[in-house]
């Protein structure tokens, strides 16, 4: 059999019970203190009241004159009763020095001996005591009546303890009513507050909240996507490990505004935007990340939830895939062209023109072999050699000649293992693609015209060599070049002269160079076009990427 629950299950219920008990304990303590303090004050007030009445009567001339008469009771009894009724005290007793009563509220007690102490009063002292007499326990004051130097009588005035207790109980009843009202009001306020707390905690108790926090922390550390939560002031309220790694932030970034974290301006703008952002690609110093933002609506403040995905490897693979696709298309085109040329050679042989067939075939082989021999002889790095041959085939299909500079030379084993081949493909591949685009078009009155229709030969010159502990990669073209106004923007993500959906290549070049501690510079080529120079240290990362305009 399941035992009944003794405590509310929810945290809000437990808090309500605890607060109600606390309020009840405080009220009870205050009531007890008020009772004790009220009783003490009531007794003190009663003592002052009876003392004043006793002293006033003992000092009254009419009392002394009545004592001198043969029957003091006849005069003093009405007088004492009137004083008792006017002052509200319990009794006023006037007696002779031997303690025989002349007055008493109960007339049957007149003529009998006073119950209490009179010794100190007979010595001329006024004193106070609590004593049980004919009316029960009372607080009384006994004072002498002087007639000249003689003590001719005693006056005792008192109030019963029961009457004092009744007065305290009446006060305590009023206090109890106020305390009950305070308790009810406190309980109502506690209930209202905890009802709101229950809504915020969804009725969960402390154990459930603790488990949720534990799972929350474990999830944040385990998930590989970056997660950032911004408050209404665009401060970082929460960030997981992956988010810090993707953005390159220090552990103490929580609490800082996004615009204080030295992130790239486009990325900062996306994180500060009030509207949602969906699958936006942004570049940090070393990574390509996909950003999604979703505003948080509701509550007292609005914030933003940001998710980050690492797109660096995927972007590199995408670039390699594009290169392979272009290379494949170029090979397919070359195969088709080779078939045409082979048919030409066969036809010349069939026509009996053997010498012309041999000359035609030899010339084509020489043209194809010259670049291959030049690349293989100068560039011993297989990745770069394959990339150059593939890009040469692609450029040739677009009517652009790609040549390797005479001073190009990379010996076998010259490149360290720390220099990732994928970064070399990213850097050189994007620079060549941009150069081929620029060289294949010239501008006439603002309208692009194929280079074959102009007198200028479309040419891309590639330099690849090692010198002074660095790998130098330089790509120059015979295009229109880059104007001074665009020199500062050329490496910004999204900058392009070829329409939307482009403009990522040069940004990736700068990022890859930065990742390997290199520099990127932009200059003007001898043919008038653009010239990009990348220098990568061969001894490991030594510096961040720098960009210099022409």
CSV table of C-alpha atoms in Angstrom, one decimal, residues 138-493:
chain,number,residue,atom,x,y,z
A,138,UNK,CA,-5.2,41.3,43.9
A,139,UNK,CA,-2.6,44.0,43.3
A,140,UNK,CA,-2.8,46.4,46.2
A,141,UNK,CA,-1.2,49.4,47.7
A,142,UNK,CA,-1.2,50.1,51.4
A,143,UNK,CA,-0.4,53.7,52.6
A,144,UNK,CA,-0.7,55.3,56.1
A,145,UNK,CA,-3.0,58.2,57.0
A,146,UNK,CA,-1.2,60.8,59.0
A,147,UNK,CA,-2.8,63.3,61.4
A,148,UNK,CA,0.1,65.4,62.4
A,149,UNK,CA,2.9,63.1,63.5
A,150,UNK,CA,0.5,60.3,64.3
A,151,UNK,CA,-0.7,57.5,62.0
A,152,UNK,CA,-4.4,57.4,62.6
A,153,UNK,CA,-5.4,54.9,59.9
A,154,UNK,CA,-4.4,53.0,56.8
A,155,UNK,CA,-5.8,53.0,53.2
A,156,UNK,CA,-5.5,50.0,50.9
A,157,UNK,CA,-6.6,50.2,47.3
A,158,UNK,CA,-6.4,47.3,44.9
A,159,UNK,CA,-7.4,45.7,41.7
A,160,UNK,CA,-7.9,42.0,41.3
A,161,UNK,CA,-5.6,39.9,39.2
A,162,UNK,CA,-8.6,38.5,37.4
A,163,UNK,CA,-9.7,41.9,36.3
A,164,UNK,CA,-6.1,42.6,35.0
A,165,UNK,CA,-6.2,39.3,33.2
A,166,UNK,CA,-9.6,40.1,31.7
A,167,UNK,CA,-8.3,43.4,30.3
A,168,UNK,CA,-5.2,41.6,28.8
A,169,UNK,CA,-7.4,38.9,27.3
A,170,UNK,CA,-9.6,41.6,25.7
A,171,UNK,CA,-6.5,43.2,24.2
A,172,UNK,CA,-5.1,39.8,23.2
A,173,UNK,CA,-8.5,39.1,21.4
A,174,UNK,CA,-8.1,42.2,19.3
A,175,UNK,CA,-4.5,41.3,18.7
A,176,UNK,CA,-5.5,37.8,17.7
A,177,UNK,CA,-8.1,39.1,15.3
A,178,UNK,CA,-5.4,41.4,13.7
A,179,UNK,CA,-3.0,38.5,13.7
A,180,UNK,CA,-5.5,36.2,12.0
A,181,UNK,CA,-6.2,38.8,9.4
A,182,UNK,CA,-2.4,39.2,8.8
A,183,UNK,CA,-2.0,35.5,8.5
A,184,UNK,CA,-4.9,35.2,6.1
A,185,UNK,CA,-3.5,38.1,4.0
A,186,UNK,CA,0.0,36.6,4.1
A,187,UNK,CA,-1.4,33.2,3.1
A,188,UNK,CA,-3.3,34.8,0.2
A,189,UNK,CA,-0.3,36.7,-1.0
A,190,UNK,CA,1.8,33.6,-0.7
A,191,UNK,CA,-0.7,31.6,-2.6
A,192,UNK,CA,-0.9,34.2,-5.4
A,193,UNK,CA,2.9,34.3,-5.7
A,194,UNK,CA,3.3,30.6,-5.7
A,195,UNK,CA,0.5,30.1,-8.2
A,196,UNK,CA,2.6,32.3,-10.5
A,197,UNK,CA,5.7,30.3,-9.6
A,198,UNK,CA,3.8,27.1,-10.4
A,199,UNK,CA,3.0,28.5,-13.9
A,200,UNK,CA,6.7,29.3,-14.4
A,201,UNK,CA,8.0,26.0,-13.1
A,202,UNK,CA,5.2,24.0,-14.8
A,203,UNK,CA,4.3,22.4,-11.4
A,204,UNK,CA,7.8,20.7,-11.1
A,205,UNK,CA,9.3,20.1,-7.7
A,206,UNK,CA,12.8,20.8,-6.6
A,207,UNK,CA,14.1,17.4,-7.5
A,208,UNK,CA,12.7,17.6,-11.0
A,209,UNK,CA,14.1,21.1,-11.5
A,210,UNK,CA,17.5,19.8,-10.4
A,211,UNK,CA,17.4,16.9,-12.8
A,212,UNK,CA,16.3,19.2,-15.6
A,213,UNK,CA,19.3,21.5,-14.8
A,214,UNK,CA,21.6,18.5,-14.9
A,215,UNK,CA,20.3,17.3,-18.2
A,216,UNK,CA,20.4,20.9,-19.5
A,217,UNK,CA,24.1,21.3,-18.7
A,218,UNK,CA,24.9,17.8,-20.1
A,219,UNK,CA,23.0,18.6,-23.3
A,220,UNK,CA,24.8,21.9,-23.8
A,221,UNK,CA,28.2,20.3,-23.4
A,222,UNK,CA,27.3,17.3,-25.6
A,223,UNK,CA,25.7,18.9,-28.6
A,224,UNK,CA,28.1,19.7,-31.4
A,225,UNK,CA,26.1,22.6,-32.8
A,226,UNK,CA,26.8,26.0,-31.3
A,227,UNK,CA,24.0,27.4,-29.2
A,228,UNK,CA,23.8,31.0,-28.0
A,229,UNK,CA,21.0,32.7,-26.0
A,230,UNK,CA,20.9,36.4,-26.0
A,231,UNK,CA,18.7,38.5,-23.6
A,232,UNK,CA,16.7,41.6,-24.5
A,233,UNK,CA,19.8,43.8,-24.2
A,234,UNK,CA,21.7,41.5,-26.7
A,235,UNK,CA,23.9,40.2,-24.0
A,236,UNK,CA,25.2,36.6,-24.0
A,237,UNK,CA,23.0,34.9,-21.5
A,238,UNK,CA,24.2,31.4,-22.3
A,239,UNK,CA,26.7,29.8,-24.7
A,240,UNK,CA,27.8,26.2,-24.9
A,241,UNK,CA,31.3,24.8,-25.6
A,242,UNK,CA,30.7,24.4,-29.3
A,243,UNK,CA,29.4,28.0,-29.6
A,244,UNK,CA,32.6,29.3,-28.0
A,245,UNK,CA,34.8,27.2,-30.2
A,246,UNK,CA,33.0,28.2,-33.4
A,247,UNK,CA,33.2,31.9,-32.6
A,248,UNK,CA,36.6,31.7,-31.0
A,249,UNK,CA,35.4,33.3,-27.7
A,250,UNK,CA,36.9,33.1,-24.2
A,251,UNK,CA,35.1,31.3,-21.4
A,252,UNK,CA,34.2,34.7,-19.8
A,253,UNK,CA,32.0,35.9,-22.6
A,254,UNK,CA,28.7,35.4,-20.8
A,255,UNK,CA,27.2,38.7,-19.8
A,256,UNK,CA,28.9,40.7,-22.6
A,257,UNK,CA,27.1,42.3,-25.4
A,258,UNK,CA,27.5,40.8,-28.9
A,259,UNK,CA,29.0,43.9,-30.3
A,260,UNK,CA,31.7,43.8,-27.6
A,261,UNK,CA,33.1,40.4,-28.7
A,262,UNK,CA,35.1,41.6,-31.7
A,263,UNK,CA,33.3,39.3,-34.1
A,264,UNK,CA,33.2,40.1,-37.9
A,265,UNK,CA,30.8,43.0,-38.7
A,266,UNK,CA,28.4,40.9,-40.9
A,267,UNK,CA,28.1,38.2,-38.2
A,268,UNK,CA,27.6,40.8,-35.5
A,269,UNK,CA,24.9,42.4,-37.6
A,270,UNK,CA,23.1,39.1,-38.0
A,271,UNK,CA,23.2,38.4,-34.3
A,272,UNK,CA,21.9,41.8,-33.5
A,273,UNK,CA,19.1,41.7,-36.0
A,274,UNK,CA,15.6,41.6,-34.7
A,275,UNK,CA,14.2,39.6,-37.6
A,276,UNK,CA,15.0,35.8,-37.9
A,277,UNK,CA,17.9,34.7,-40.0
A,278,UNK,CA,17.8,31.3,-41.7
A,279,UNK,CA,20.9,29.4,-42.9
A,280,UNK,CA,23.0,32.5,-43.4
A,281,UNK,CA,26.7,31.7,-44.2
A,282,UNK,CA,29.2,33.8,-42.3
A,283,UNK,CA,33.0,33.7,-41.9
A,284,UNK,CA,34.9,34.1,-38.7
A,285,UNK,CA,38.7,34.3,-38.5
A,286,UNK,CA,39.1,30.5,-39.1
A,287,UNK,CA,35.7,29.0,-39.8
A,288,UNK,CA,32.7,29.1,-42.1
A,289,UNK,CA,29.6,28.9,-40.0
A,290,UNK,CA,25.9,28.7,-40.8
A,291,UNK,CA,23.8,31.0,-38.6
A,292,UNK,CA,20.1,30.6,-37.6
A,293,UNK,CA,18.5,33.1,-35.3
A,294,UNK,CA,15.0,33.0,-33.8
A,295,UNK,CA,13.6,35.8,-31.6
A,296,UNK,CA,12.1,34.9,-28.2
A,297,UNK,CA,8.7,36.5,-27.9
A,298,UNK,CA,6.9,36.8,-24.5
A,299,UNK,CA,7.8,37.5,-20.9
A,300,UNK,CA,9.1,40.7,-19.6
A,301,UNK,CA,12.1,40.8,-22.0
A,302,UNK,CA,12.7,39.6,-25.5
A,303,UNK,CA,15.8,37.7,-26.5
A,304,UNK,CA,17.2,35.7,-29.3
A,305,UNK,CA,18.2,32.0,-29.7
A,306,UNK,CA,21.1,31.5,-32.1
A,307,UNK,CA,22.3,28.2,-33.5
A,308,UNK,CA,25.6,27.8,-35.3
A,309,UNK,CA,26.8,25.0,-37.6
A,310,UNK,CA,30.3,24.4,-38.6
A,311,UNK,CA,30.4,24.7,-42.4
A,312,UNK,CA,34.1,24.8,-42.8
A,313,UNK,CA,34.7,21.2,-43.9
A,314,UNK,CA,31.6,21.1,-46.0
A,315,UNK,CA,32.6,24.4,-47.7
A,316,UNK,CA,36.0,23.0,-48.4
A,317,UNK,CA,34.6,19.7,-49.8
A,318,UNK,CA,32.1,21.7,-51.8
A,319,UNK,CA,34.9,23.8,-53.3
A,320,UNK,CA,36.9,20.6,-54.1
A,321,UNK,CA,33.8,19.1,-55.6
A,322,UNK,CA,33.2,22.1,-57.8
A,323,UNK,CA,36.8,21.9,-58.9
A,324,UNK,CA,36.5,18.2,-59.7
A,325,UNK,CA,33.2,18.8,-61.5
A,326,UNK,CA,34.9,21.5,-63.6
A,327,UNK,CA,37.9,19.3,-64.2
A,328,UNK,CA,35.6,16.5,-65.3
A,329,UNK,CA,33.7,18.8,-67.7
A,330,UNK,CA,37.0,20.0,-69.1
A,331,UNK,CA,38.3,16.5,-69.6
A,332,UNK,CA,35.0,15.5,-71.2
A,333,UNK,CA,35.4,18.5,-73.6
A,334,UNK,CA,39.0,17.7,-74.2
A,335,UNK,CA,38.1,14.1,-74.9
A,336,UNK,CA,35.5,15.2,-77.5
A,337,UNK,CA,38.1,17.6,-79.0
A,338,UNK,CA,40.7,14.8,-79.0
A,339,UNK,CA,38.3,12.6,-80.8
A,340,UNK,CA,37.8,15.3,-83.5
A,341,UNK,CA,41.5,15.7,-83.8
A,342,UNK,CA,42.0,11.9,-84.1
A,343,UNK,CA,39.4,11.8,-86.8
A,344,UNK,CA,41.3,14.6,-88.6
A,345,UNK,CA,44.5,12.6,-88.3
A,346,UNK,CA,42.9,9.5,-89.6
A,347,UNK,CA,41.3,11.3,-92.4
A,348,UNK,CA,44.6,12.9,-93.5
A,349,UNK,CA,46.2,9.4,-93.5
A,350,UNK,CA,43.3,8.0,-95.5
A,351,UNK,CA,43.9,10.8,-98.0
A,352,UNK,CA,47.5,9.9,-98.3
A,353,UNK,CA,48.7,13.0,-96.6
A,354,UNK,CA,50.8,11.2,-94.0
A,355,UNK,CA,53.3,13.9,-93.4
A,356,UNK,CA,50.6,16.5,-92.7
A,357,UNK,CA,48.9,14.0,-90.4
A,358,UNK,CA,52.1,13.5,-88.4
A,359,UNK,CA,52.8,17.3,-88.2
A,360,UNK,CA,49.2,17.9,-87.0
A,361,UNK,CA,49.4,15.2,-84.3
A,362,UNK,CA,52.8,16.2,-83.2
A,363,UNK,CA,51.9,19.9,-82.8
A,364,UNK,CA,48.8,19.0,-80.7
A,365,UNK,CA,50.9,16.7,-78.5
A,366,UNK,CA,53.5,19.3,-78.0
A,367,UNK,CA,51.0,21.9,-77.0
A,368,UNK,CA,49.4,19.6,-74.5
A,369,UNK,CA,52.7,18.3,-73.1
A,370,UNK,CA,54.4,21.7,-72.6
A,371,UNK,CA,52.3,22.8,-69.6
A,372,UNK,CA,52.2,19.3,-68.2
A,373,UNK,CA,56.0,19.0,-68.3
A,374,UNK,CA,56.4,22.5,-66.9
A,375,UNK,CA,54.0,21.9,-64.0
A,376,UNK,CA,55.4,18.4,-63.1
A,377,UNK,CA,59.0,19.7,-63.3
A,378,UNK,CA,58.5,22.8,-61.2
A,379,UNK,CA,55.9,21.7,-58.7
A,380,UNK,CA,56.7,18.5,-56.9
A,381,UNK,CA,53.7,18.8,-54.6
A,382,UNK,CA,51.1,16.5,-56.2
A,383,UNK,CA,48.0,18.3,-54.9
A,384,UNK,CA,49.2,21.6,-56.3
A,385,UNK,CA,50.3,20.0,-59.6
A,386,UNK,CA,47.0,18.3,-60.1
A,387,UNK,CA,45.1,21.5,-59.3
A,388,UNK,CA,47.1,23.5,-61.8
A,389,UNK,CA,46.6,21.0,-64.6
A,390,UNK,CA,42.9,20.8,-63.9
A,391,UNK,CA,42.5,24.5,-63.7
A,392,UNK,CA,44.5,24.9,-66.9
A,393,UNK,CA,42.1,22.6,-68.7
A,394,UNK,CA,39.1,24.6,-67.4
A,395,UNK,CA,40.7,27.9,-68.4
A,396,UNK,CA,41.5,26.6,-71.8
A,397,UNK,CA,37.8,25.7,-72.3
A,398,UNK,CA,36.9,29.4,-71.6
A,399,UNK,CA,39.5,30.7,-73.9
A,400,UNK,CA,42.0,31.7,-71.2
A,401,UNK,CA,45.6,30.6,-71.2
A,402,UNK,CA,47.0,29.6,-67.8
A,403,UNK,CA,50.8,29.6,-67.6
A,404,UNK,CA,53.2,28.8,-64.8
A,405,UNK,CA,55.8,31.5,-64.1
A,406,UNK,CA,59.4,30.6,-64.9
A,407,UNK,CA,60.6,31.2,-61.4
A,408,UNK,CA,58.1,28.7,-59.9
A,409,UNK,CA,59.7,25.9,-58.0
A,410,UNK,CA,58.5,23.7,-55.1
A,411,UNK,CA,60.8,20.8,-54.3
A,412,UNK,CA,59.5,17.5,-53.1
A,413,UNK,CA,59.1,17.6,-49.3
A,414,UNK,CA,59.4,21.3,-49.1
A,415,UNK,CA,55.9,21.8,-47.7
A,416,UNK,CA,55.4,20.8,-44.0
A,417,UNK,CA,52.6,18.4,-42.9
A,418,UNK,CA,51.0,21.2,-40.9
A,419,UNK,CA,50.1,23.0,-44.1
A,420,UNK,CA,46.9,21.2,-45.0
A,421,UNK,CA,46.5,20.3,-48.7
A,422,UNK,CA,42.8,21.3,-48.5
A,423,UNK,CA,43.8,24.8,-47.6
A,424,UNK,CA,46.2,25.0,-50.5
A,425,UNK,CA,43.3,23.9,-52.8
A,426,UNK,CA,41.1,26.5,-51.2
A,427,UNK,CA,43.6,29.3,-51.6
A,428,UNK,CA,45.0,28.6,-55.1
A,429,UNK,CA,41.8,27.2,-56.6
A,430,UNK,CA,39.7,30.3,-55.6
A,431,UNK,CA,42.4,32.7,-56.8
A,432,UNK,CA,42.7,31.0,-60.2
A,433,UNK,CA,38.9,30.8,-60.6
A,434,UNK,CA,38.6,34.5,-59.9
A,435,UNK,CA,41.5,35.3,-62.2
A,436,UNK,CA,40.0,33.2,-65.0
A,437,UNK,CA,36.6,35.0,-64.6
A,438,UNK,CA,38.4,38.3,-64.8
A,439,UNK,CA,40.6,37.4,-67.7
A,440,UNK,CA,37.7,35.9,-69.7
A,441,UNK,CA,35.8,39.2,-69.7
A,442,UNK,CA,36.8,42.8,-70.5
A,443,UNK,CA,34.6,45.8,-70.2
A,444,UNK,CA,33.4,47.8,-73.1
A,445,UNK,CA,31.1,50.6,-72.1
A,446,UNK,CA,30.2,48.6,-69.1
A,447,UNK,CA,29.1,45.5,-71.1
A,448,UNK,CA,31.1,42.3,-70.6
A,449,UNK,CA,32.7,41.0,-73.8
A,450,UNK,CA,34.5,37.6,-74.3
A,451,UNK,CA,38.2,38.0,-74.4
A,452,UNK,CA,38.4,36.2,-77.7
A,453,UNK,CA,36.7,39.2,-79.3
A,454,UNK,CA,39.3,41.7,-78.1
A,455,UNK,CA,42.8,42.2,-79.2
A,456,UNK,CA,44.1,41.5,-75.6
A,457,UNK,CA,45.2,37.9,-75.0
A,458,UNK,CA,43.3,36.4,-71.9
A,459,UNK,CA,46.1,35.2,-69.6
A,460,UNK,CA,46.4,34.0,-66.1
A,461,UNK,CA,49.9,33.7,-64.6
A,462,UNK,CA,50.5,31.5,-61.6
A,463,UNK,CA,53.6,31.6,-59.5
A,464,UNK,CA,54.3,29.0,-56.9
A,465,UNK,CA,57.6,28.8,-55.1
A,466,UNK,CA,59.3,28.5,-51.7
A,467,UNK,CA,61.6,31.3,-50.5
A,468,UNK,CA,62.9,32.5,-47.2
A,469,UNK,CA,60.9,30.0,-45.2
A,470,UNK,CA,57.6,30.8,-46.9
A,471,UNK,CA,55.4,29.4,-49.6
A,472,UNK,CA,54.6,32.1,-52.1
A,473,UNK,CA,51.5,31.7,-54.3
A,474,UNK,CA,50.8,34.5,-56.7
A,475,UNK,CA,48.0,34.7,-59.3
A,476,UNK,CA,47.8,37.5,-61.8
A,477,UNK,CA,45.3,38.1,-64.6
A,478,UNK,CA,44.9,40.4,-67.6
A,479,UNK,CA,41.4,41.4,-66.6
A,480,UNK,CA,40.1,44.9,-65.8
A,481,UNK,CA,41.6,44.9,-62.3
A,482,UNK,CA,40.0,46.0,-59.1
A,483,UNK,CA,39.3,49.7,-58.6
A,484,UNK,CA,40.5,51.6,-55.5
A,485,UNK,CA,37.0,51.9,-54.2
A,486,UNK,CA,36.6,48.1,-54.0
A,487,UNK,CA,40.1,47.3,-52.7
A,488,UNK,CA,38.9,47.4,-49.1
A,489,UNK,CA,35.8,45.4,-49.8
A,490,UNK,CA,37.2,42.7,-52.0
A,491,UNK,CA,37.8,40.2,-49.2
A,492,UNK,CA,34.4,40.8,-47.6
A,493,UNK,CA,32.0,37.9,-47.8
